[in-house]
PDB file of C-alpha atoms and ligand atoms in Angstrom:
ATOM      1  CA  UNK A   1     139.194 142.217 107.052  1.00 78.00           C
ATOM      2  CA  UNK A   2     138.252 145.798 108.015  1.00 81.00           C
ATOM      3  CA  UNK A   3     137.416 148.592 105.453  1.00 85.00           C
ATOM      4  CA  UNK A   4     136.772 152.109 106.330  1.00 87.00           C
ATOM      5  CA  UNK A   5     137.194 155.537 105.230  1.00 89.00           C
ATOM      6  CA  UNK A   6     139.455 158.130 106.843  1.00 90.00           C
ATOM      7  CA  UNK A   7     141.542 161.652 106.182  1.00 90.00           C
ATOM      8  CA  UNK A   8     145.187 161.577 106.021  1.00 90.00           C
ATOM      9  CA  UNK A   9     147.783 164.346 105.506  1.00 91.00           C
ATOM     10  CA  UNK A  10     150.123 164.467 102.820  1.00 89.00           C
ATOM     11  CA  UNK A  11     153.896 165.306 103.354  1.00 91.00           C
ATOM     12  CA  UNK A  12     152.910 169.024 102.056  1.00 92.00           C
ATOM     13  CA  UNK A  13     150.414 169.376 104.738  1.00 91.00           C
ATOM     14  CA  UNK A  14     147.380 169.120 102.748  1.00 88.00           C
ATOM     15  CA  UNK A  15     144.452 166.571 103.495  1.00 88.00           C
ATOM     16  CA  UNK A  16     143.133 163.903 101.472  1.00 90.00           C
ATOM     17  CA  UNK A  17     140.137 161.372 101.919  1.00 91.00           C
ATOM     18  CA  UNK A  18     141.398 157.620 101.787  1.00 92.00           C
ATOM     19  CA  UNK A  19     139.652 154.396 101.678  1.00 92.00           C
ATOM     20  CA  UNK A  20     141.591 151.831 103.843  1.00 91.00           C
ATOM     21  CA  UNK A  21     141.361 148.110 103.355  1.00 92.00           C
ATOM     22  CA  UNK A  22     143.235 146.021 106.026  1.00 92.00           C
ATOM     23  CA  UNK A  23     143.521 142.287 105.675  1.00 92.00           C
ATOM     24  CA  UNK A  24     145.523 139.748 107.891  1.00 92.00           C
ATOM     25  CA  UNK A  25     148.488 138.003 106.561  1.00 94.00           C
ATOM     26  CA  UNK A  26     148.747 134.261 107.809  1.00 93.00           C
ATOM     27  CA  UNK A  27     151.533 131.977 107.573  1.00 93.00           C
ATOM     28  CA  UNK A  28     151.086 128.280 106.519  1.00 92.00           C
ATOM     29  CA  UNK A  29     149.491 127.312 109.731  1.00 92.00           C
ATOM     30  CA  UNK A  30     146.844 129.943 109.537  1.00 91.00           C
ATOM     31  CA  UNK A  31     148.546 132.113 112.482  1.00 93.00           C
ATOM     32  CA  UNK A  32     148.470 135.722 111.723  1.00 92.00           C
ATOM     33  CA  UNK A  33     151.857 137.280 111.269  1.00 94.00           C
ATOM     34  CA  UNK A  34     151.008 140.432 109.840  1.00 93.00           C
ATOM     35  CA  UNK A  35     148.490 142.820 108.192  1.00 92.00           C
ATOM     36  CA  UNK A  36     148.301 144.177 104.696  1.00 93.00           C
ATOM     37  CA  UNK A  37     146.869 147.707 104.185  1.00 90.00           C
ATOM     38  CA  UNK A  38     145.595 149.127 100.930  1.00 93.00           C
ATOM     39  CA  UNK A  39     144.766 152.744 100.561  1.00 90.00           C
ATOM     40  CA  UNK A  40     143.064 154.526  97.780  1.00 92.00           C
ATOM     41  CA  UNK A  41     142.845 158.068  97.196  1.00 91.00           C
ATOM     42  CA  UNK A  42     139.177 158.972  97.045  1.00 92.00           C
ATOM     43  CA  UNK A  43     139.206 162.714  97.368  1.00 90.00           C
ATOM     44  CA  UNK A  44     137.725 163.241  93.851  1.00 90.00           C
ATOM     45  CA  UNK A  45     134.866 160.570  94.534  1.00 91.00           C
ATOM     46  CA  UNK A  46     134.164 162.490  97.849  1.00 90.00           C
ATOM     47  CA  UNK A  47     134.020 166.024  96.436  1.00 91.00           C
ATOM     48  CA  UNK A  48     131.745 164.557  93.323  1.00 93.00           C
ATOM     49  CA  UNK A  49     129.480 163.088  96.243  1.00 91.00           C
ATOM     50  CA  UNK A  50     129.301 166.431  97.969  1.00 92.00           C
ATOM     51  CA  UNK A  51     128.490 168.264  94.623  1.00 93.00           C
ATOM     52  CA  UNK A  52     125.736 165.991  93.957  1.00 90.00           C
ATOM     53  CA  UNK A  53     124.368 166.464  97.481  1.00 89.00           C
ATOM     54  CA  UNK A  54     124.587 170.249  96.923  1.00 92.00           C
ATOM     55  CA  UNK A  55     122.781 169.839  93.401  1.00 89.00           C
ATOM     56  CA  UNK A  56     120.185 167.852  95.138  1.00 85.00           C
ATOM     57  CA  UNK A  57     119.516 170.207  97.845  1.00 86.00           C
ATOM     58  CA  UNK A  58     118.898 173.102  95.343  1.00 88.00           C
ATOM     59  CA  UNK A  59     116.519 171.295  93.126  1.00 86.00           C
ATOM     60  CA  UNK A  60     114.559 170.465  96.465  1.00 84.00           C
ATOM     61  CA  UNK A  61     114.699 173.864  97.283  1.00 88.00           C
ATOM     62  CA  UNK A  62     113.438 174.867  93.847  1.00 89.00           C
ATOM     63  CA  UNK A  63     110.823 172.443  93.817  1.00 87.00           C
ATOM     64  CA  UNK A  64     109.444 173.502  97.327  1.00 88.00           C
ATOM     65  CA  UNK A  65     109.701 177.150  96.382  1.00 90.00           C
ATOM     66  CA  UNK A  66     108.004 176.696  92.988  1.00 88.00           C
ATOM     67  CA  UNK A  67     105.253 174.632  94.204  1.00 89.00           C
ATOM     68  CA  UNK A  68     104.768 176.631  97.211  1.00 89.00           C
ATOM     69  CA  UNK A  69     104.684 180.084  95.446  1.00 92.00           C
ATOM     70  CA  UNK A  70     102.534 178.790  92.768  1.00 91.00           C
ATOM     71  CA  UNK A  71      99.545 178.005  95.096  1.00 91.00           C
ATOM     72  CA  UNK A  72      98.677 181.591  95.623  1.00 91.00           C
ATOM     73  CA  UNK A  73      97.965 182.550  92.136  1.00 92.00           C
ATOM     74  CA  UNK A  74      96.400 179.168  91.464  1.00 92.00           C
ATOM     75  CA  UNK A  75      93.846 179.961  94.252  1.00 92.00           C
ATOM     76  CA  UNK A  76      92.932 183.303  92.569  1.00 94.00           C
ATOM     77  CA  UNK A  77      92.452 181.613  89.322  1.00 93.00           C
ATOM     78  CA  UNK A  78      89.993 179.024  90.876  1.00 92.00           C
ATOM     79  CA  UNK A  79      88.332 181.477  93.273  1.00 93.00           C
ATOM     80  CA  UNK A  80      87.515 183.935  90.329  1.00 94.00           C
ATOM     81  CA  UNK A  81      86.394 181.500  87.804  1.00 92.00           C
ATOM     82  CA  UNK A  82      83.912 180.141  90.388  1.00 91.00           C
ATOM     83  CA  UNK A  83      82.925 183.518  91.099  1.00 93.00           C
ATOM     84  CA  UNK A  84      82.252 184.174  87.084  1.00 93.00           C
ATOM     85  CA  UNK A  85      80.268 180.928  86.960  1.00 90.00           C
ATOM     86  CA  UNK A  86      78.038 181.636  89.978  1.00 92.00           C
ATOM     87  CA  UNK A  87      77.394 185.511  89.417  1.00 95.00           C
ATOM     88  CA  UNK A  88      77.281 185.826  85.909  1.00 94.00           C
ATOM     89  CA  UNK A  89      76.382 182.555  84.506  1.00 90.00           C
ATOM     90  CA  UNK A  90      73.014 184.072  83.120  1.00 93.00           C
ATOM     91  CA  UNK A  91      75.038 186.712  81.285  1.00 94.00           C
ATOM     92  CA  UNK A  92      77.388 184.198  79.428  1.00 93.00           C
ATOM     93  CA  UNK A  93      76.628 182.332  76.276  1.00 94.00           C
ATOM     94  CA  UNK A  94      77.046 178.526  75.877  1.00 94.00           C
ATOM     95  CA  UNK A  95      80.454 178.991  74.484  1.00 95.00           C
ATOM     96  CA  UNK A  96      81.855 181.095  77.160  1.00 94.00           C
ATOM     97  CA  UNK A  97      80.403 178.730  79.734  1.00 93.00           C
ATOM     98  CA  UNK A  98      82.575 175.869  77.997  1.00 93.00           C
ATOM     99  CA  UNK A  99      85.494 178.169  78.173  1.00 94.00           C
ATOM    100  CA  UNK A 100      84.911 178.765  81.808  1.00 93.00           C
ATOM    101  CA  UNK A 101      84.530 174.915  82.475  1.00 92.00           C
ATOM    102  CA  UNK A 102      87.960 174.436  80.770  1.00 92.00           C
ATOM    103  CA  UNK A 103      89.525 177.060  82.865  1.00 92.00           C
ATOM    104  CA  UNK A 104      88.279 175.578  85.975  1.00 91.00           C
ATOM    105  CA  UNK A 105      89.273 171.871  85.126  1.00 90.00           C
ATOM    106  CA  UNK A 106      92.726 173.199  84.510  1.00 91.00           C
ATOM    107  CA  UNK A 107      92.993 174.811  87.694  1.00 92.00           C
ATOM    108  CA  UNK A 108      92.094 171.878  89.624  1.00 90.00           C
ATOM    109  CA  UNK A 109      94.358 169.469  87.765  1.00 90.00           C
ATOM    110  CA  UNK A 110      97.254 172.096  88.486  1.00 92.00           C
ATOM    111  CA  UNK A 111      96.259 172.176  92.098  1.00 92.00           C
ATOM    112  CA  UNK A 112      96.511 168.357  92.354  1.00 91.00           C
ATOM    113  CA  UNK A 113      99.868 168.621  90.566  1.00 92.00           C
ATOM    114  CA  UNK A 114     101.200 171.437  92.882  1.00 92.00           C
ATOM    115  CA  UNK A 115     100.088 169.759  96.051  1.00 91.00           C
ATOM    116  CA  UNK A 116     101.543 166.661  95.321  1.00 92.00           C
ATOM    117  CA  UNK A 117     104.795 168.212  93.979  1.00 90.00           C
ATOM    118  CA  UNK A 118     104.944 170.067  97.483  1.00 90.00           C
ATOM    119  CA  UNK A 119     104.526 166.649  99.256  1.00 91.00           C
ATOM    120  CA  UNK A 120     107.280 165.064  96.997  1.00 91.00           C
ATOM    121  CA  UNK A 121     109.617 168.102  97.739  1.00 88.00           C
ATOM    122  CA  UNK A 122     108.954 167.783 101.814  1.00 87.00           C
ATOM    123  CA  UNK A 123     109.879 164.280 102.112  1.00 87.00           C
ATOM    124  CA  UNK A 124     113.193 165.061 103.249  1.00 77.00           C
ATOM    125  CA  UNK A 125     112.250 167.984 105.380  1.00 73.00           C
ATOM    126  CA  UNK A 126     110.581 165.763 108.132  1.00 69.00           C
ATOM    127  CA  UNK A 127     112.867 164.650 110.991  1.00 70.00           C
ATOM    128  CA  UNK A 128     113.561 160.957 110.833  1.00 67.00           C
ATOM    129  CA  UNK A 129     111.727 158.697 113.140  1.00 68.00           C
ATOM    130  CA  UNK A 130     113.161 158.400 116.766  1.00 71.00           C
ATOM    131  CA  UNK A 131     110.806 155.731 117.871  1.00 82.00           C
ATOM    132  CA  UNK A 132     109.340 152.526 116.267  1.00 90.00           C
ATOM    133  CA  UNK A 133     105.914 153.226 114.620  1.00 94.00           C
ATOM    134  CA  UNK A 134     103.097 150.747 114.964  1.00 96.00           C
ATOM    135  CA  UNK A 135     102.241 150.018 111.318  1.00 97.00           C
ATOM    136  CA  UNK A 136      98.811 148.553 112.677  1.00 97.00           C
ATOM    137  CA  UNK A 137      97.634 151.788 113.796  1.00 97.00           C
ATOM    138  CA  UNK A 138      99.069 153.779 110.825  1.00 97.00           C
ATOM    139  CA  UNK A 139      97.231 151.273 108.393  1.00 98.00           C
ATOM    140  CA  UNK A 140      93.822 151.807 110.443  1.00 97.00           C
ATOM    141  CA  UNK A 141      94.373 155.540 109.942  1.00 97.00           C
ATOM    142  CA  UNK A 142      95.028 155.466 106.286  1.00 97.00           C
ATOM    143  CA  UNK A 143      91.843 153.067 105.715  1.00 97.00           C
ATOM    144  CA  UNK A 144      89.951 155.606 107.675  1.00 97.00           C
ATOM    145  CA  UNK A 145      90.749 158.343 105.505  1.00 96.00           C
ATOM    146  CA  UNK A 146      90.072 156.174 102.179  1.00 97.00           C
ATOM    147  CA  UNK A 147      87.224 155.028 103.780  1.00 97.00           C
ATOM    148  CA  UNK A 148      84.832 156.970 101.181  1.00 97.00           C
ATOM    149  CA  UNK A 149      86.902 155.664  98.304  1.00 97.00           C
ATOM    150  CA  UNK A 150      86.736 152.091  99.918  1.00 98.00           C
ATOM    151  CA  UNK A 151      83.015 152.326 100.040  1.00 97.00           C
ATOM    152  CA  UNK A 152      82.425 153.924  96.491  1.00 97.00           C
ATOM    153  CA  UNK A 153      84.359 150.904  94.932  1.00 97.00           C
ATOM    154  CA  UNK A 154      82.943 148.274  97.503  1.00 97.00           C
ATOM    155  CA  UNK A 155      86.547 147.236  97.860  1.00 97.00           C
ATOM    156  CA  UNK A 156      87.540 144.388 100.082  1.00 98.00           C
ATOM    157  CA  UNK A 157      90.699 145.661 102.048  1.00 98.00           C
ATOM    158  CA  UNK A 158      92.412 143.056 104.370  1.00 97.00           C
ATOM    159  CA  UNK A 159      95.499 143.041 106.330  1.00 97.00           C
ATOM    160  CA  UNK A 160      97.527 140.607 108.682  1.00 95.00           C
ATOM    161  CA  UNK A 161      99.041 141.807 111.873  1.00 96.00           C
ATOM    162  CA  UNK A 162     101.880 144.196 110.896  1.00 97.00           C
ATOM    163  CA  UNK A 163     105.134 144.805 112.714  1.00 96.00           C
ATOM    164  CA  UNK A 164     106.749 147.722 114.422  1.00 95.00           C
ATOM    165  CA  UNK A 165     108.832 149.734 112.060  1.00 95.00           C
ATOM    166  CA  UNK A 166     111.492 152.588 112.443  1.00 93.00           C
ATOM    167  CA  UNK A 167     109.884 155.378 110.209  1.00 94.00           C
ATOM    168  CA  UNK A 168     107.731 158.435 110.610  1.00 92.00           C
ATOM    169  CA  UNK A 169     104.326 157.884 110.686  1.00 93.00           C
ATOM    170  CA  UNK A 170     103.203 160.390 108.028  1.00 93.00           C
ATOM    171  CA  UNK A 171     105.810 158.796 105.789  1.00 95.00           C
ATOM    172  CA  UNK A 172     104.436 155.417 106.299  1.00 96.00           C
ATOM    173  CA  UNK A 173     100.946 156.686 105.936  1.00 97.00           C
ATOM    174  CA  UNK A 174     101.887 158.507 102.711  1.00 96.00           C
ATOM    175  CA  UNK A 175     103.236 155.310 101.351  1.00 98.00           C
ATOM    176  CA  UNK A 176     100.214 153.034 102.327  1.00 98.00           C
ATOM    177  CA  UNK A 177      97.824 155.700 100.996  1.00 97.00           C
ATOM    178  CA  UNK A 178      99.453 156.039  97.626  1.00 98.00           C
ATOM    179  CA  UNK A 179      99.822 152.229  96.947  1.00 98.00           C
ATOM    180  CA  UNK A 180      96.187 151.394  98.491  1.00 98.00           C
ATOM    181  CA  UNK A 181      94.466 154.353  96.510  1.00 98.00           C
ATOM    182  CA  UNK A 182      96.281 153.164  93.392  1.00 98.00           C
ATOM    183  CA  UNK A 183      95.061 149.546  94.087  1.00 98.00           C
ATOM    184  CA  UNK A 184      91.484 150.641  94.194  1.00 98.00           C
ATOM    185  CA  UNK A 185      91.865 153.389  91.302  1.00 97.00           C
ATOM    186  CA  UNK A 186      93.488 150.708  88.705  1.00 97.00           C
ATOM    187  CA  UNK A 187      90.899 147.843  89.713  1.00 97.00           C
ATOM    188  CA  UNK A 188      89.516 145.600  87.195  1.00 97.00           C
ATOM    189  CA  UNK A 189      86.526 146.907  85.841  1.00 95.00           C
ATOM    190  CA  UNK A 190      83.153 145.210  86.662  1.00 94.00           C
ATOM    191  CA  UNK A 191      84.961 143.396  89.469  1.00 95.00           C
ATOM    192  CA  UNK A 192      84.958 144.026  93.124  1.00 96.00           C
ATOM    193  CA  UNK A 193      88.525 145.214  94.127  1.00 97.00           C
ATOM    194  CA  UNK A 194      90.261 142.696  96.693  1.00 98.00           C
ATOM    195  CA  UNK A 195      93.277 144.245  98.273  1.00 98.00           C
ATOM    196  CA  UNK A 196      95.673 142.627 100.919  1.00 98.00           C
ATOM    197  CA  UNK A 197      98.371 144.274 102.968  1.00 98.00           C
ATOM    198  CA  UNK A 198     100.622 142.098 104.821  1.00 97.00           C
ATOM    199  CA  UNK A 199     104.094 142.983 106.652  1.00 96.00           C
ATOM    200  CA  UNK A 200     107.009 140.859 108.186  1.00 94.00           C
ATOM    201  CA  UNK A 201     110.130 141.273 109.898  1.00 93.00           C
ATOM    202  CA  UNK A 202     113.022 139.439 108.080  1.00 89.00           C
ATOM    203  CA  UNK A 203     116.656 140.072 109.209  1.00 89.00           C
ATOM    204  CA  UNK A 204     117.103 143.776 109.998  1.00 92.00           C
ATOM    205  CA  UNK A 205     114.350 145.057 107.790  1.00 95.00           C
ATOM    206  CA  UNK A 206     110.378 144.969 107.541  1.00 96.00           C
ATOM    207  CA  UNK A 207     109.085 144.197 104.444  1.00 97.00           C
ATOM    208  CA  UNK A 208     105.423 145.264 103.300  1.00 98.00           C
ATOM    209  CA  UNK A 209     103.686 143.663 100.490  1.00 98.00           C
ATOM    210  CA  UNK A 210     100.512 145.319  99.093  1.00 98.00           C
ATOM    211  CA  UNK A 211      98.612 143.143  96.572  1.00 98.00           C
ATOM    212  CA  UNK A 212      95.693 143.837  94.302  1.00 98.00           C
ATOM    213  CA  UNK A 213      93.610 141.925  91.625  1.00 97.00           C
ATOM    214  CA  UNK A 214      93.601 145.102  89.189  1.00 97.00           C
ATOM    215  CA  UNK A 215      94.471 145.790  85.719  1.00 97.00           C
ATOM    216  CA  UNK A 216      98.345 145.077  86.489  1.00 97.00           C
ATOM    217  CA  UNK A 217     101.313 146.723  84.821  1.00 97.00           C
ATOM    218  CA  UNK A 218     103.185 145.542  81.722  1.00 96.00           C
ATOM    219  CA  UNK A 219     106.816 144.356  82.575  1.00 96.00           C
ATOM    220  CA  UNK A 220     108.420 147.223  80.513  1.00 96.00           C
ATOM    221  CA  UNK A 221     106.902 149.770  82.919  1.00 97.00           C
ATOM    222  CA  UNK A 222     107.792 148.266  85.961  1.00 96.00           C
ATOM    223  CA  UNK A 223     110.404 150.772  86.862  1.00 96.00           C
ATOM    224  CA  UNK A 224     108.966 153.594  84.887  1.00 96.00           C
ATOM    225  CA  UNK A 225     105.893 153.847  86.965  1.00 97.00           C
ATOM    226  CA  UNK A 226     108.039 155.075  89.875  1.00 97.00           C
ATOM    227  CA  UNK A 227     109.544 158.171  88.058  1.00 94.00           C
ATOM    228  CA  UNK A 228     108.186 161.765  88.431  1.00 91.00           C
ATOM    229  CA  UNK A 229     105.111 162.438  86.521  1.00 91.00           C
ATOM    230  CA  UNK A 230     105.169 159.009  84.820  1.00 93.00           C
ATOM    231  CA  UNK A 231     101.867 157.960  83.911  1.00 93.00           C
ATOM    232  CA  UNK A 232     100.581 154.894  81.742  1.00 94.00           C
ATOM    233  CA  UNK A 233      97.068 156.476  81.124  1.00 91.00           C
ATOM    234  CA  UNK A 234      95.670 159.667  80.382  1.00 89.00           C
ATOM    235  CA  UNK A 235      93.860 161.990  82.638  1.00 86.00           C
ATOM    236  CA  UNK A 236      90.459 161.032  80.931  1.00 87.00           C
ATOM    237  CA  UNK A 237      91.042 157.356  81.543  1.00 92.00           C
ATOM    238  CA  UNK A 238      92.210 157.790  85.358  1.00 93.00           C
ATOM    239  CA  UNK A 239      92.751 160.985  87.344  1.00 91.00           C
ATOM    240  CA  UNK A 240      96.033 161.308  88.660  1.00 93.00           C
ATOM    241  CA  UNK A 241      99.285 163.333  88.723  1.00 93.00           C
ATOM    242  CA  UNK A 242     101.926 160.733  88.417  1.00 95.00           C
ATOM    243  CA  UNK A 243     103.634 161.718  91.477  1.00 95.00           C
ATOM    244  CA  UNK A 244     102.324 159.314  94.095  1.00 96.00           C
ATOM    245  CA  UNK A 245     104.773 156.309  93.433  1.00 97.00           C
ATOM    246  CA  UNK A 246     107.652 158.916  93.150  1.00 96.00           C
ATOM    247  CA  UNK A 247     106.663 160.020  96.575  1.00 96.00           C
ATOM    248  CA  UNK A 248     106.614 156.582  97.844  1.00 97.00           C
ATOM    249  CA  UNK A 249     110.302 155.811  96.145  1.00 97.00           C
ATOM    250  CA  UNK A 250     111.662 159.038  97.796  1.00 94.00           C
ATOM    251  CA  UNK A 251     110.384 158.053 101.116  1.00 95.00           C
ATOM    252  CA  UNK A 252     111.643 154.488 100.900  1.00 96.00           C
ATOM    253  CA  UNK A 253     114.919 155.706  99.623  1.00 93.00           C
ATOM    254  CA  UNK A 254     115.331 158.020 102.681  1.00 91.00           C
ATOM    255  CA  UNK A 255     115.181 155.250 104.980  1.00 93.00           C
ATOM    256  CA  UNK A 256     117.642 153.112 102.593  1.00 92.00           C
ATOM    257  CA  UNK A 257     114.796 150.862 101.768  1.00 96.00           C
ATOM    258  CA  UNK A 258     113.703 149.583  98.346  1.00 97.00           C
ATOM    259  CA  UNK A 259     110.331 149.429  96.437  1.00 98.00           C
ATOM    260  CA  UNK A 260     109.273 147.398  93.584  1.00 98.00           C
ATOM    261  CA  UNK A 261     106.450 145.923  91.671  1.00 98.00           C
ATOM    262  CA  UNK A 262     105.599 142.361  90.417  1.00 97.00           C
ATOM    263  CA  UNK A 263     102.794 142.298  88.222  1.00 97.00           C
ATOM    264  CA  UNK A 264     101.186 140.770  85.319  1.00 94.00           C
ATOM    265  CA  UNK A 265      98.619 142.899  83.084  1.00 96.00           C
ATOM    266  CA  UNK A 266      95.231 141.570  83.703  1.00 94.00           C
ATOM    267  CA  UNK A 267      96.066 139.758  86.811  1.00 95.00           C
ATOM    268  CA  UNK A 268      96.981 142.213  89.517  1.00 97.00           C
ATOM    269  CA  UNK A 269     100.082 143.704  90.895  1.00 98.00           C
ATOM    270  CA  UNK A 270     102.112 143.449  94.143  1.00 98.00           C
ATOM    271  CA  UNK A 271     104.080 146.526  95.473  1.00 98.00           C
ATOM    272  CA  UNK A 272     106.815 145.605  98.124  1.00 98.00           C
ATOM    273  CA  UNK A 273     108.597 147.868 100.222  1.00 98.00           C
ATOM    274  CA  UNK A 274     111.135 147.444 102.748  1.00 97.00           C
ATOM    275  CA  UNK A 275     112.082 149.658 105.554  1.00 96.00           C
ATOM    276  CA  UNK A 276     115.522 148.659 107.051  1.00 94.00           C
ATOM    277  CA  UNK A 277     115.730 148.816 111.227  1.00 88.00           C
ATOM    278  CA  UNK A 278     118.797 151.094 111.005  1.00 68.00           C
ATOM    279  CA  UNK A 279     118.299 154.923 112.412  1.00 51.00           C
ATOM    280  CA  UNK A 280     121.047 155.954 110.050  1.00 46.00           C
ATOM    281  CA  UNK A 281     119.136 157.725 107.677  1.00 47.00           C
ATOM    282  CA  UNK A 282     119.905 160.705 105.515  1.00 46.00           C
ATOM    283  CA  UNK A 283     119.054 163.806 107.158  1.00 41.00           C
TER     284      UNK A 283
HETATM  285  P1  ADP B 301      99.085 158.341  89.329  1.00 55.05           P
HETATM  286  O1  ADP B 301      98.296 157.311  90.016  1.00 55.05           O
HETATM  287  O2  ADP B 301      98.635 159.877  89.927  1.00 55.05           O
HETATM  288  O3  ADP B 301      98.980 158.368  87.792  1.00 55.05           O
HETATM  289  P2  ADP B 301     101.198 157.267  90.326  1.00 55.05           P
HETATM  290  O4  ADP B 301     102.877 157.717  90.689  1.00 55.05           O
HETATM  291  O5  ADP B 301     100.736 156.759  91.683  1.00 55.05           O
HETATM  292  O6  ADP B 301     100.511 158.281  89.628  1.00 55.05           O
HETATM  293  O7  ADP B 301     101.262 155.758  89.662  1.00 55.05           O
HETATM  294  C1  ADP B 301     101.905 156.017  88.184  1.00 55.05           C
HETATM  295  C2  ADP B 301     101.396 154.892  87.187  1.00 55.05           C
HETATM  296  O8  ADP B 301     101.558 153.532  87.694  1.00 55.05           O
HETATM  297  C3  ADP B 301      99.908 154.986  87.216  1.00 55.05           C
HETATM  298  O9  ADP B 301      99.396 156.236  86.246  1.00 55.05           O
HETATM  299  C4  ADP B 301      99.573 153.856  86.731  1.00 55.05           C
HETATM  300  O10 ADP B 301      99.603 153.721  85.286  1.00 55.05           O
HETATM  301  C5  ADP B 301     100.490 152.977  87.289  1.00 55.05           C
HETATM  302  N1  ADP B 301     100.016 152.128  88.533  1.00 55.05           N
HETATM  303  C6  ADP B 301     100.279 152.582  89.843  1.00 55.05           C
HETATM  304  N2  ADP B 301      99.689 151.594  90.698  1.00 55.05           N
HETATM  305  C7  ADP B 301      99.141 150.653  90.001  1.00 55.05           C
HETATM  306  C8  ADP B 301      98.144 149.553  90.249  1.00 55.05           C
HETATM  307  N3  ADP B 301      98.196 149.324  91.673  1.00 55.05           N
HETATM  308  N4  ADP B 301      97.939 148.869  89.191  1.00 55.05           N
HETATM  309  C9  ADP B 301      98.139 149.236  87.927  1.00 55.05           C
HETATM  310  N5  ADP B 301      98.867 150.192  87.453  1.00 55.05           N
HETATM  311  C10 ADP B 301      99.356 151.103  88.493  1.00 55.05           C
END
């Protein structure tokens, strides 16, 4: 049986997209005596797909321009509120100082949001990987950049030898960084966080589990957490923008992989993501 999509011409000369399924017809002895051909008109489906692709591109362009253009005015707010604090602190009363502190906290939070949103919108701007990436090297670089956080939290981070994988180094690093960063951030209070990263090739894909013994995630939020700006806690409880897991999801989607979490509240979480071998990724 064969299945493929192709283009055919109508009698009036116009073109249409069709999906063809060809299957063999056998006689009583199992000998192939012919072929059956089923053609479905998928012109409408194709045009809807093209519309969705265009809409996604527009949205991505908007997110990129908005987050990029917001950086400049935001920088001014930060710089001038810092200057006010430094140069005029003695002329300000307690209430003015408190307002200024709010202003600076807001600007720092907005800066984090804008930076993360920019990273999110840039995921598909990066060229797909042409060579296999050594995930051991990428993990080592990631742990290096997280070394202060690891030390501050006295976290134990261990890993097994990891496979070669068909993904851009920066993409793999972003996924590791978000998952390991979260594993440390959402640690069980008063307990040394233990994080384990493993990886294995199974069939035509690589699978990477990242496990922690942190606070865990309730079953009803297992999918929600991957949404943009979705957080289960307030900024006062845990810092963050709610964009990290959405970035992971977007990166993994780009390689036609999957990401999901298995967790039990109070007993830790295991995030798993897969990256298929195929080089056939969305451009
Ligand atoms: P952020 O950490 O900036 O809030 P993320 O998108 O990285 O955003 O995560 C979304 C939410 O998922 C977090 O706010 C947190 O509630 C939950 N979460 C993510 N990772 C973990 C983890 N390892 N353990 C428990 N909860 C987690």
